[in-house]
């Protein structure tokens, strides 16, 4: 979770927003609850690019924020996942055409198929994400008594290792490895795609590896930089628009 | 009810390289040509422009220029006993869609296939005896020779701005080129691309081992170029955004830079984009076709376009599908071994190793589509004796980069954690210091690899999807193992800090991406029993129906298919102009 979501008071945004819903009833009577006022303040303090979520609900947002901060922790190599906007990238991807399965053949009948036959679920990527988060949280509650965003770092690591290695299966959910594959792909897309999609904020992913971005003209560089490090300003589509 | 339109001389289905070449050639011969393209009418200056073109997510990952599987896809299975299921999203291969077709997003690799392919059965039988060819391997001679096709290769290479270094000009071996290539009348249109570090290192290593490296011939203009038709190409900028992208510099050999604009300027030509052909219409006695049925996908309106000549020039798989949907030719039955439409589907075979060198810099984002050095020592020559290895065909090996953008290319040694600080550290450490060596292998036809119509699944027009039944057979597995061993031995000789070794593929899977080189289904041959079309790509059943594309290849080489696809388009154009128009009828007597 990002800093503004879990302040010194120690409450998580999820509880906070649930409180705000109750507060909403109070607001209807003409008074503004302290919770709503505090939320307004928090939102005002949030970075301009944090526009709120278009797809993720409160629990899903908490999951995704915890996930990307675990997978991309803050260290001397990069800021953490939410500070790079990976949660925003994922939310927009799920809310957009890709998440809605715009290029996915969605006609039945639906069969499981062999691994060689690839994706065969009757779910759009957004539906798979939703069902996978629910199933992962159910697994976490059963194993640790708490959803993914409330367990500690060691337990989160255990869950991701279990998902990626096929050790965790969902009893009443989508194939766990299919969910993991989609999650992993979107985290990497958020890290390395052009910042216009909401992730890779401040080109943190590109800076990490030294990818120059949308730079286009390397004709003179081929021989000049052969076996030498090439450095240049890292530019994205927005910088050149 | 379909609206019946006014008769034209020629209807072209699909406007990529082959449809573009035939449209240009036949309009110049005075024929009235209508091209029906189911995708968008791209305009490079507007659609493939900076900065929006520099978007890996949009083009590489989300497949902006590719066929939309929501509307039309295939069903797939590895063998006859399985139930085929839809390829619900693209993976293994990426057919293009829109004016320019797959030639918009290709990398430009342009090879000349030779008699090692065209005479595959007779050459292997002569050298190793008939029993060397397995019973279930349905390879055959193509009915055409390298010498017949040579002028047409030349024409295509000069049209498409192919950069390279000849290895054999009129029988004289030329240093620095491919010594195994067949004789060429002259050198490539342009000198080779400037080599990048990975190809320099590969070249050195291959030479040290006694192999014969050469720069990959590729339709990425190494210099500004005006082709014989007056089409102008810019110079390749080594931008790194090539495969799966349109070219902002107009440096990639593309029909959108060359033949299509020429056809468009000709009053004899009309392009109708967003026009999805659903059927080729036969006349009552089935000896000719009368035109095509199509749907305008913007309005849903249905049309019938009558034509004297129908040319199927869509992506290879879609050409086969249309022939199966239209009942032109007898569908292939793998059990009874009857019929030919759908027979000899072939894919490609490949292995890859990643090498990591502490202290060496590769700048993987600086590359052209064709910036590779290649060896052909295990491919188109008899110096490589297949006898002890007991397989047919071969493979080429290349070191270098094509489109190595960071969502897809961030090499780390195997065993590196997939996330967290350790993953970040390894990704940072190796991104600049990893390179790949790849082998691409041929696939020989097998009686059990084929296309037919799926009994269950349908496309957006309610028509049966095409069903693909394919897997690697023993021949490909032996070759895959041989190529992996070779790649690993070259890698080892380069003394990298780490290497992720190559291993062969046992079975074909629809994920991940491997190669868009799908061939066969409506193969060419010497008679109606062994083929759907004759050597002029003319249907044996209906003499005014031609199909041009890799769908006519009786098997698949290790080489990329666009060279012979382009050459055959010119070859067919000449056959229509010079022979068919004078005397419409079969160009080869059955």
PDB file of N, CA and C in Angstrom, chain B residues 115-142 346-349 378-382 384-396 440-446 472-483 554-558:
ATOM      1  N   UNK B 115      16.531 -25.183 -54.982  1.00  0.00           N
ATOM      2  CA  UNK B 115      16.126 -26.546 -55.350  1.00  0.00           C
ATOM      3  C   UNK B 115      16.250 -27.523 -54.181  1.00  0.00           C
ATOM      4  N   UNK B 116      17.021 -27.179 -53.146  1.00  0.00           N
ATOM      5  CA  UNK B 116      17.029 -28.012 -51.933  1.00  0.00           C
ATOM      6  C   UNK B 116      15.609 -28.117 -51.367  1.00  0.00           C
ATOM      7  N   UNK B 117      14.797 -27.117 -51.630  1.00  0.00           N
ATOM      8  CA  UNK B 117      13.386 -27.177 -51.238  1.00  0.00           C
ATOM      9  C   UNK B 117      12.521 -27.652 -52.411  1.00  0.00           C
ATOM     10  N   UNK B 118      12.700 -27.014 -53.565  1.00  0.00           N
ATOM     11  CA  UNK B 118      11.780 -27.268 -54.692  1.00  0.00           C
ATOM     12  C   UNK B 118      11.866 -28.709 -55.190  1.00  0.00           C
ATOM     13  N   UNK B 119      13.028 -29.339 -54.993  1.00  0.00           N
ATOM     14  CA  UNK B 119      13.186 -30.732 -55.433  1.00  0.00           C
ATOM     15  C   UNK B 119      13.470 -31.633 -54.237  1.00  0.00           C
ATOM     16  N   UNK B 120      12.828 -31.327 -53.118  1.00  0.00           N
ATOM     17  CA  UNK B 120      13.213 -31.972 -51.864  1.00  0.00           C
ATOM     18  C   UNK B 120      13.126 -33.493 -51.942  1.00  0.00           C
ATOM     19  N   UNK B 121      12.041 -34.010 -52.499  1.00  0.00           N
ATOM     20  CA  UNK B 121      11.916 -35.474 -52.505  1.00  0.00           C
ATOM     21  C   UNK B 121      12.937 -36.105 -53.442  1.00  0.00           C
ATOM     22  N   UNK B 122      13.034 -35.590 -54.637  1.00  0.00           N
ATOM     23  CA  UNK B 122      13.941 -36.255 -55.586  1.00  0.00           C
ATOM     24  C   UNK B 122      15.401 -36.122 -55.157  1.00  0.00           C
ATOM     25  N   UNK B 123      15.775 -34.993 -54.591  1.00  0.00           N
ATOM     26  CA  UNK B 123      17.173 -34.836 -54.178  1.00  0.00           C
ATOM     27  C   UNK B 123      17.531 -35.758 -53.011  1.00  0.00           C
ATOM     28  N   UNK B 124      16.640 -35.889 -52.050  1.00  0.00           N
ATOM     29  CA  UNK B 124      16.928 -36.792 -50.915  1.00  0.00           C
ATOM     30  C   UNK B 124      16.892 -38.255 -51.364  1.00  0.00           C
ATOM     31  N   UNK B 125      15.948 -38.569 -52.248  1.00  0.00           N
ATOM     32  CA  UNK B 125      15.887 -39.958 -52.726  1.00  0.00           C
ATOM     33  C   UNK B 125      17.158 -40.315 -53.485  1.00  0.00           C
ATOM     34  N   UNK B 126      17.616 -39.358 -54.280  1.00  0.00           N
ATOM     35  CA  UNK B 126      18.817 -39.624 -55.069  1.00  0.00           C
ATOM     36  C   UNK B 126      20.034 -39.822 -54.164  1.00  0.00           C
ATOM     37  N   UNK B 127      20.126 -39.025 -53.122  1.00  0.00           N
ATOM     38  CA  UNK B 127      21.316 -39.096 -52.280  1.00  0.00           C
ATOM     39  C   UNK B 127      21.263 -40.230 -51.256  1.00  0.00           C
ATOM     40  N   UNK B 128      20.108 -40.416 -50.638  1.00  0.00           N
ATOM     41  CA  UNK B 128      20.040 -41.374 -49.523  1.00  0.00           C
ATOM     42  C   UNK B 128      19.136 -42.573 -49.796  1.00  0.00           C
ATOM     43  N   UNK B 129      18.490 -42.588 -50.945  1.00  0.00           N
ATOM     44  CA  UNK B 129      17.592 -43.703 -51.249  1.00  0.00           C
ATOM     45  C   UNK B 129      16.175 -43.434 -50.765  1.00  0.00           C
ATOM     46  N   UNK B 130      15.221 -44.102 -51.425  1.00  0.00           N
ATOM     47  CA  UNK B 130      13.801 -43.863 -51.121  1.00  0.00           C
ATOM     48  C   UNK B 130      13.460 -44.166 -49.665  1.00  0.00           C
ATOM     49  N   UNK B 131      14.127 -45.142 -49.078  1.00  0.00           N
ATOM     50  CA  UNK B 131      13.751 -45.561 -47.725  1.00  0.00           C
ATOM     51  C   UNK B 131      14.164 -44.542 -46.664  1.00  0.00           C
ATOM     52  N   UNK B 132      14.953 -43.542 -47.060  1.00  0.00           N
ATOM     53  CA  UNK B 132      15.370 -42.510 -46.092  1.00  0.00           C
ATOM     54  C   UNK B 132      14.181 -41.636 -45.694  1.00  0.00           C
ATOM     55  N   UNK B 133      13.187 -41.574 -46.582  1.00  0.00           N
ATOM     56  CA  UNK B 133      12.020 -40.712 -46.319  1.00  0.00           C
ATOM     57  C   UNK B 133      10.949 -41.541 -45.608  1.00  0.00           C
ATOM     58  N   UNK B 134      10.567 -41.124 -44.384  1.00  0.00           N
ATOM     59  CA  UNK B 134       9.568 -41.900 -43.644  1.00  0.00           C
ATOM     60  C   UNK B 134       8.248 -42.006 -44.417  1.00  0.00           C
ATOM     61  N   UNK B 135       7.522 -43.103 -44.180  1.00  0.00           N
ATOM     62  CA  UNK B 135       6.265 -43.353 -44.901  1.00  0.00           C
ATOM     63  C   UNK B 135       5.231 -42.259 -44.683  1.00  0.00           C
ATOM     64  N   UNK B 136       5.217 -41.693 -43.482  1.00  0.00           N
ATOM     65  CA  UNK B 136       4.167 -40.697 -43.202  1.00  0.00           C
ATOM     66  C   UNK B 136       4.585 -39.282 -43.595  1.00  0.00           C
ATOM     67  N   UNK B 137       5.782 -39.144 -44.182  1.00  0.00           N
ATOM     68  CA  UNK B 137       6.260 -37.813 -44.574  1.00  0.00           C
ATOM     69  C   UNK B 137       5.831 -37.533 -46.010  1.00  0.00           C
ATOM     70  N   UNK B 138       4.882 -36.607 -46.177  1.00  0.00           N
ATOM     71  CA  UNK B 138       4.268 -36.405 -47.496  1.00  0.00           C
ATOM     72  C   UNK B 138       4.947 -35.265 -48.258  1.00  0.00           C
ATOM     73  N   UNK B 139       6.275 -35.282 -48.266  1.00  0.00           N
ATOM     74  CA  UNK B 139       6.976 -34.246 -49.032  1.00  0.00           C
ATOM     75  C   UNK B 139       6.938 -34.589 -50.520  1.00  0.00           C
ATOM     76  N   UNK B 140       7.034 -33.548 -51.339  1.00  0.00           N
ATOM     77  CA  UNK B 140       7.044 -33.751 -52.788  1.00  0.00           C
ATOM     78  C   UNK B 140       7.801 -32.613 -53.456  1.00  0.00           C
ATOM     79  N   UNK B 141       8.235 -32.844 -54.677  1.00  0.00           N
ATOM     80  CA  UNK B 141       8.815 -31.768 -55.466  1.00  0.00           C
ATOM     81  C   UNK B 141       7.718 -30.750 -55.776  1.00  0.00           C
ATOM     82  N   UNK B 142       8.128 -29.504 -55.903  1.00  0.00           N
ATOM     83  CA  UNK B 142       7.138 -28.427 -56.034  1.00  0.00           C
ATOM     84  C   UNK B 142       6.654 -28.232 -57.476  1.00  0.00           C
ATOM     85  N   UNK B 346       2.402 -26.959 -42.694  1.00  0.00           N
ATOM     86  CA  UNK B 346       3.694 -27.019 -41.991  1.00  0.00           C
ATOM     87  C   UNK B 346       3.945 -25.734 -41.225  1.00  0.00           C
ATOM     88  N   UNK B 347       4.678 -25.880 -40.162  1.00  0.00           N
ATOM     89  CA  UNK B 347       5.048 -24.718 -39.339  1.00  0.00           C
ATOM     90  C   UNK B 347       6.572 -24.629 -39.344  1.00  0.00           C
ATOM     91  N   UNK B 348       7.151 -24.038 -38.331  1.00  0.00           N
ATOM     92  CA  UNK B 348       8.608 -24.026 -38.224  1.00  0.00           C
ATOM     93  C   UNK B 348       9.036 -24.512 -36.856  1.00  0.00           C
ATOM     94  N   UNK B 349      10.335 -24.713 -36.732  1.00  0.00           N
ATOM     95  CA  UNK B 349      10.921 -25.369 -35.587  1.00  0.00           C
ATOM     96  C   UNK B 349      12.025 -24.432 -35.125  1.00  0.00           C
ATOM     97  N   UNK B 378      24.261 -25.803 -41.909  1.00  0.00           N
ATOM     98  CA  UNK B 378      23.429 -26.986 -41.622  1.00  0.00           C
ATOM     99  C   UNK B 378      22.077 -26.866 -42.309  1.00  0.00           C
ATOM    100  N   UNK B 379      22.088 -26.212 -43.458  1.00  0.00           N
ATOM    101  CA  UNK B 379      20.810 -25.922 -44.091  1.00  0.00           C
ATOM    102  C   UNK B 379      20.803 -26.359 -45.562  1.00  0.00           C
ATOM    103  N   UNK B 380      21.075 -25.437 -46.469  1.00  0.00           N
ATOM    104  CA  UNK B 380      20.866 -25.736 -47.887  1.00  0.00           C
ATOM    105  C   UNK B 380      22.140 -26.236 -48.571  1.00  0.00           C
ATOM    106  N   UNK B 381      22.665 -27.331 -48.101  1.00  0.00           N
ATOM    107  CA  UNK B 381      23.844 -27.882 -48.789  1.00  0.00           C
ATOM    108  C   UNK B 381      23.998 -29.346 -48.418  1.00  0.00           C
ATOM    109  N   UNK B 382      24.695 -30.057 -49.282  1.00  0.00           N
ATOM    110  CA  UNK B 382      24.968 -31.475 -49.018  1.00  0.00           C
ATOM    111  C   UNK B 382      26.278 -31.679 -48.270  1.00  0.00           C
ATOM    112  N   UNK B 384      26.723 -30.828 -45.430  1.00  0.00           N
ATOM    113  CA  UNK B 384      26.214 -31.350 -44.165  1.00  0.00           C
ATOM    114  C   UNK B 384      25.519 -32.679 -44.469  1.00  0.00           C
ATOM    115  N   UNK B 385      26.128 -33.747 -44.054  1.00  0.00           N
ATOM    116  CA  UNK B 385      25.607 -35.090 -44.330  1.00  0.00           C
ATOM    117  C   UNK B 385      24.526 -35.443 -43.300  1.00  0.00           C
ATOM    118  N   UNK B 386      23.276 -35.545 -43.786  1.00  0.00           N
ATOM    119  CA  UNK B 386      22.162 -35.896 -42.884  1.00  0.00           C
ATOM    120  C   UNK B 386      22.140 -37.376 -42.547  1.00  0.00           C
ATOM    121  N   UNK B 387      22.894 -38.172 -43.302  1.00  0.00           N
ATOM    122  CA  UNK B 387      22.833 -39.631 -43.129  1.00  0.00           C
ATOM    123  C   UNK B 387      22.955 -40.073 -41.686  1.00  0.00           C
ATOM    124  N   UNK B 388      24.038 -39.695 -41.003  1.00  0.00           N
ATOM    125  CA  UNK B 388      24.223 -40.164 -39.618  1.00  0.00           C
ATOM    126  C   UNK B 388      23.168 -39.600 -38.659  1.00  0.00           C
ATOM    127  N   UNK B 389      22.564 -38.468 -39.032  1.00  0.00           N
ATOM    128  CA  UNK B 389      21.601 -37.817 -38.127  1.00  0.00           C
ATOM    129  C   UNK B 389      20.172 -38.217 -38.443  1.00  0.00           C
ATOM    130  N   UNK B 390      19.980 -38.757 -39.637  1.00  0.00           N
ATOM    131  CA  UNK B 390      18.697 -39.343 -40.004  1.00  0.00           C
ATOM    132  C   UNK B 390      17.530 -38.360 -39.944  1.00  0.00           C
ATOM    133  N   UNK B 391      17.776 -37.156 -40.457  1.00  0.00           N
ATOM    134  CA  UNK B 391      16.621 -36.271 -40.646  1.00  0.00           C
ATOM    135  C   UNK B 391      16.727 -35.556 -41.980  1.00  0.00           C
ATOM    136  N   UNK B 392      15.586 -35.041 -42.415  1.00  0.00           N
ATOM    137  CA  UNK B 392      15.479 -34.332 -43.692  1.00  0.00           C
ATOM    138  C   UNK B 392      15.249 -32.852 -43.397  1.00  0.00           C
ATOM    139  N   UNK B 393      15.880 -32.008 -44.201  1.00  0.00           N
ATOM    140  CA  UNK B 393      15.730 -30.564 -44.001  1.00  0.00           C
ATOM    141  C   UNK B 393      16.946 -29.999 -43.290  1.00  0.00           C
ATOM    142  N   UNK B 394      16.799 -28.834 -42.704  1.00  0.00           N
ATOM    143  CA  UNK B 394      17.940 -28.204 -42.047  1.00  0.00           C
ATOM    144  C   UNK B 394      17.523 -26.968 -41.283  1.00  0.00           C
ATOM    145  N   UNK B 395      18.529 -26.277 -40.801  1.00  0.00           N
ATOM    146  CA  UNK B 395      18.250 -25.094 -39.991  1.00  0.00           C
ATOM    147  C   UNK B 395      19.327 -24.055 -40.222  1.00  0.00           C
ATOM    148  N   UNK B 396      18.949 -22.793 -40.068  1.00  0.00           N
ATOM    149  CA  UNK B 396      19.959 -21.737 -40.075  1.00  0.00           C
ATOM    150  C   UNK B 396      20.081 -21.194 -38.660  1.00  0.00           C
ATOM    151  N   UNK B 440      16.548 -21.564 -36.579  1.00  0.00           N
ATOM    152  CA  UNK B 440      15.216 -21.752 -37.156  1.00  0.00           C
ATOM    153  C   UNK B 440      15.286 -22.969 -38.062  1.00  0.00           C
ATOM    154  N   UNK B 441      14.370 -23.897 -37.874  1.00  0.00           N
ATOM    155  CA  UNK B 441      14.435 -25.156 -38.612  1.00  0.00           C
ATOM    156  C   UNK B 441      13.248 -25.371 -39.521  1.00  0.00           C
ATOM    157  N   UNK B 442      13.470 -26.174 -40.549  1.00  0.00           N
ATOM    158  CA  UNK B 442      12.393 -26.517 -41.481  1.00  0.00           C
ATOM    159  C   UNK B 442      11.430 -27.506 -40.825  1.00  0.00           C
ATOM    160  N   UNK B 443      10.259 -27.658 -41.428  1.00  0.00           N
ATOM    161  CA  UNK B 443       9.298 -28.682 -41.014  1.00  0.00           C
ATOM    162  C   UNK B 443       8.834 -29.414 -42.268  1.00  0.00           C
ATOM    163  N   UNK B 444       9.031 -30.711 -42.263  1.00  0.00           N
ATOM    164  CA  UNK B 444       8.624 -31.511 -43.416  1.00  0.00           C
ATOM    165  C   UNK B 444       7.148 -31.900 -43.279  1.00  0.00           C
ATOM    166  N   UNK B 445       6.484 -31.970 -44.404  1.00  0.00           N
ATOM    167  CA  UNK B 445       5.055 -32.304 -44.400  1.00  0.00           C
ATOM    168  C   UNK B 445       4.835 -33.708 -43.851  1.00  0.00           C
ATOM    169  N   UNK B 446       3.720 -33.866 -43.157  1.00  0.00           N
ATOM    170  CA  UNK B 446       3.359 -35.169 -42.606  1.00  0.00           C
ATOM    171  C   UNK B 446       1.886 -35.407 -42.884  1.00  0.00           C
ATOM    172  N   UNK B 472       5.025 -31.533 -33.989  1.00  0.00           N
ATOM    173  CA  UNK B 472       6.332 -31.939 -34.500  1.00  0.00           C
ATOM    174  C   UNK B 472       6.406 -33.462 -34.516  1.00  0.00           C
ATOM    175  N   UNK B 473       7.007 -33.981 -35.581  1.00  0.00           N
ATOM    176  CA  UNK B 473       7.188 -35.432 -35.709  1.00  0.00           C
ATOM    177  C   UNK B 473       8.655 -35.758 -35.423  1.00  0.00           C
ATOM    178  N   UNK B 474       8.983 -37.033 -35.508  1.00  0.00           N
ATOM    179  CA  UNK B 474      10.358 -37.468 -35.172  1.00  0.00           C
ATOM    180  C   UNK B 474      11.415 -36.681 -35.933  1.00  0.00           C
ATOM    181  N   UNK B 475      11.125 -36.405 -37.219  1.00  0.00           N
ATOM    182  CA  UNK B 475      12.097 -35.680 -38.043  1.00  0.00           C
ATOM    183  C   UNK B 475      12.454 -34.326 -37.411  1.00  0.00           C
ATOM    184  N   UNK B 476      11.426 -33.598 -36.977  1.00  0.00           N
ATOM    185  CA  UNK B 476      11.663 -32.270 -36.397  1.00  0.00           C
ATOM    186  C   UNK B 476      12.318 -32.393 -35.027  1.00  0.00           C
ATOM    187  N   UNK B 477      11.975 -33.430 -34.295  1.00  0.00           N
ATOM    188  CA  UNK B 477      12.577 -33.599 -32.960  1.00  0.00           C
ATOM    189  C   UNK B 477      14.077 -33.890 -33.083  1.00  0.00           C
ATOM    190  N   UNK B 478      14.440 -34.713 -34.063  1.00  0.00           N
ATOM    191  CA  UNK B 478      15.871 -35.004 -34.263  1.00  0.00           C
ATOM    192  C   UNK B 478      16.605 -33.731 -34.701  1.00  0.00           C
ATOM    193  N   UNK B 479      15.988 -33.004 -35.608  1.00  0.00           N
ATOM    194  CA  UNK B 479      16.625 -31.764 -36.070  1.00  0.00           C
ATOM    195  C   UNK B 479      16.710 -30.749 -34.941  1.00  0.00           C
ATOM    196  N   UNK B 480      15.643 -30.647 -34.154  1.00  0.00           N
ATOM    197  CA  UNK B 480      15.635 -29.706 -33.037  1.00  0.00           C
ATOM    198  C   UNK B 480      16.761 -30.003 -32.060  1.00  0.00           C
ATOM    199  N   UNK B 481      16.967 -31.282 -31.797  1.00  0.00           N
ATOM    200  CA  UNK B 481      18.040 -31.690 -30.878  1.00  0.00           C
ATOM    201  C   UNK B 481      19.404 -31.323 -31.487  1.00  0.00           C
ATOM    202  N   UNK B 482      19.557 -31.605 -32.781  1.00  0.00           N
ATOM    203  CA  UNK B 482      20.825 -31.302 -33.459  1.00  0.00           C
ATOM    204  C   UNK B 482      21.102 -29.806 -33.415  1.00  0.00           C
ATOM    205  N   UNK B 483      20.072 -29.010 -33.672  1.00  0.00           N
ATOM    206  CA  UNK B 483      20.278 -27.559 -33.710  1.00  0.00           C
ATOM    207  C   UNK B 483      20.554 -27.013 -32.311  1.00  0.00           C
ATOM    208  N   UNK B 554       4.662 -26.762 -50.561  1.00  0.00           N
ATOM    209  CA  UNK B 554       4.405 -28.153 -50.148  1.00  0.00           C
ATOM    210  C   UNK B 554       5.069 -28.547 -48.824  1.00  0.00           C
ATOM    211  N   UNK B 555       6.080 -27.814 -48.389  1.00  0.00           N
ATOM    212  CA  UNK B 555       6.629 -28.031 -47.049  1.00  0.00           C
ATOM    213  C   UNK B 555       7.273 -26.716 -46.620  1.00  0.00           C
ATOM    214  N   UNK B 556       7.809 -26.667 -45.406  1.00  0.00           N
ATOM    215  CA  UNK B 556       8.369 -25.412 -44.921  1.00  0.00           C
ATOM    216  C   UNK B 556       9.876 -25.516 -44.749  1.00  0.00           C
ATOM    217  N   UNK B 557      10.560 -24.530 -45.264  1.00  0.00           N
ATOM    218  CA  UNK B 557      12.007 -24.403 -45.123  1.00  0.00           C
ATOM    219  C   UNK B 557      12.341 -23.797 -43.765  1.00  0.00           C
ATOM    220  N   UNK B 558      13.624 -23.736 -43.455  1.00  0.00           N
ATOM    221  CA  UNK B 558      14.046 -23.007 -42.247  1.00  0.00           C
ATOM    222  C   UNK B 558      14.021 -21.510 -42.492  1.00  0.00           C
TER     223      UNK B 558
END
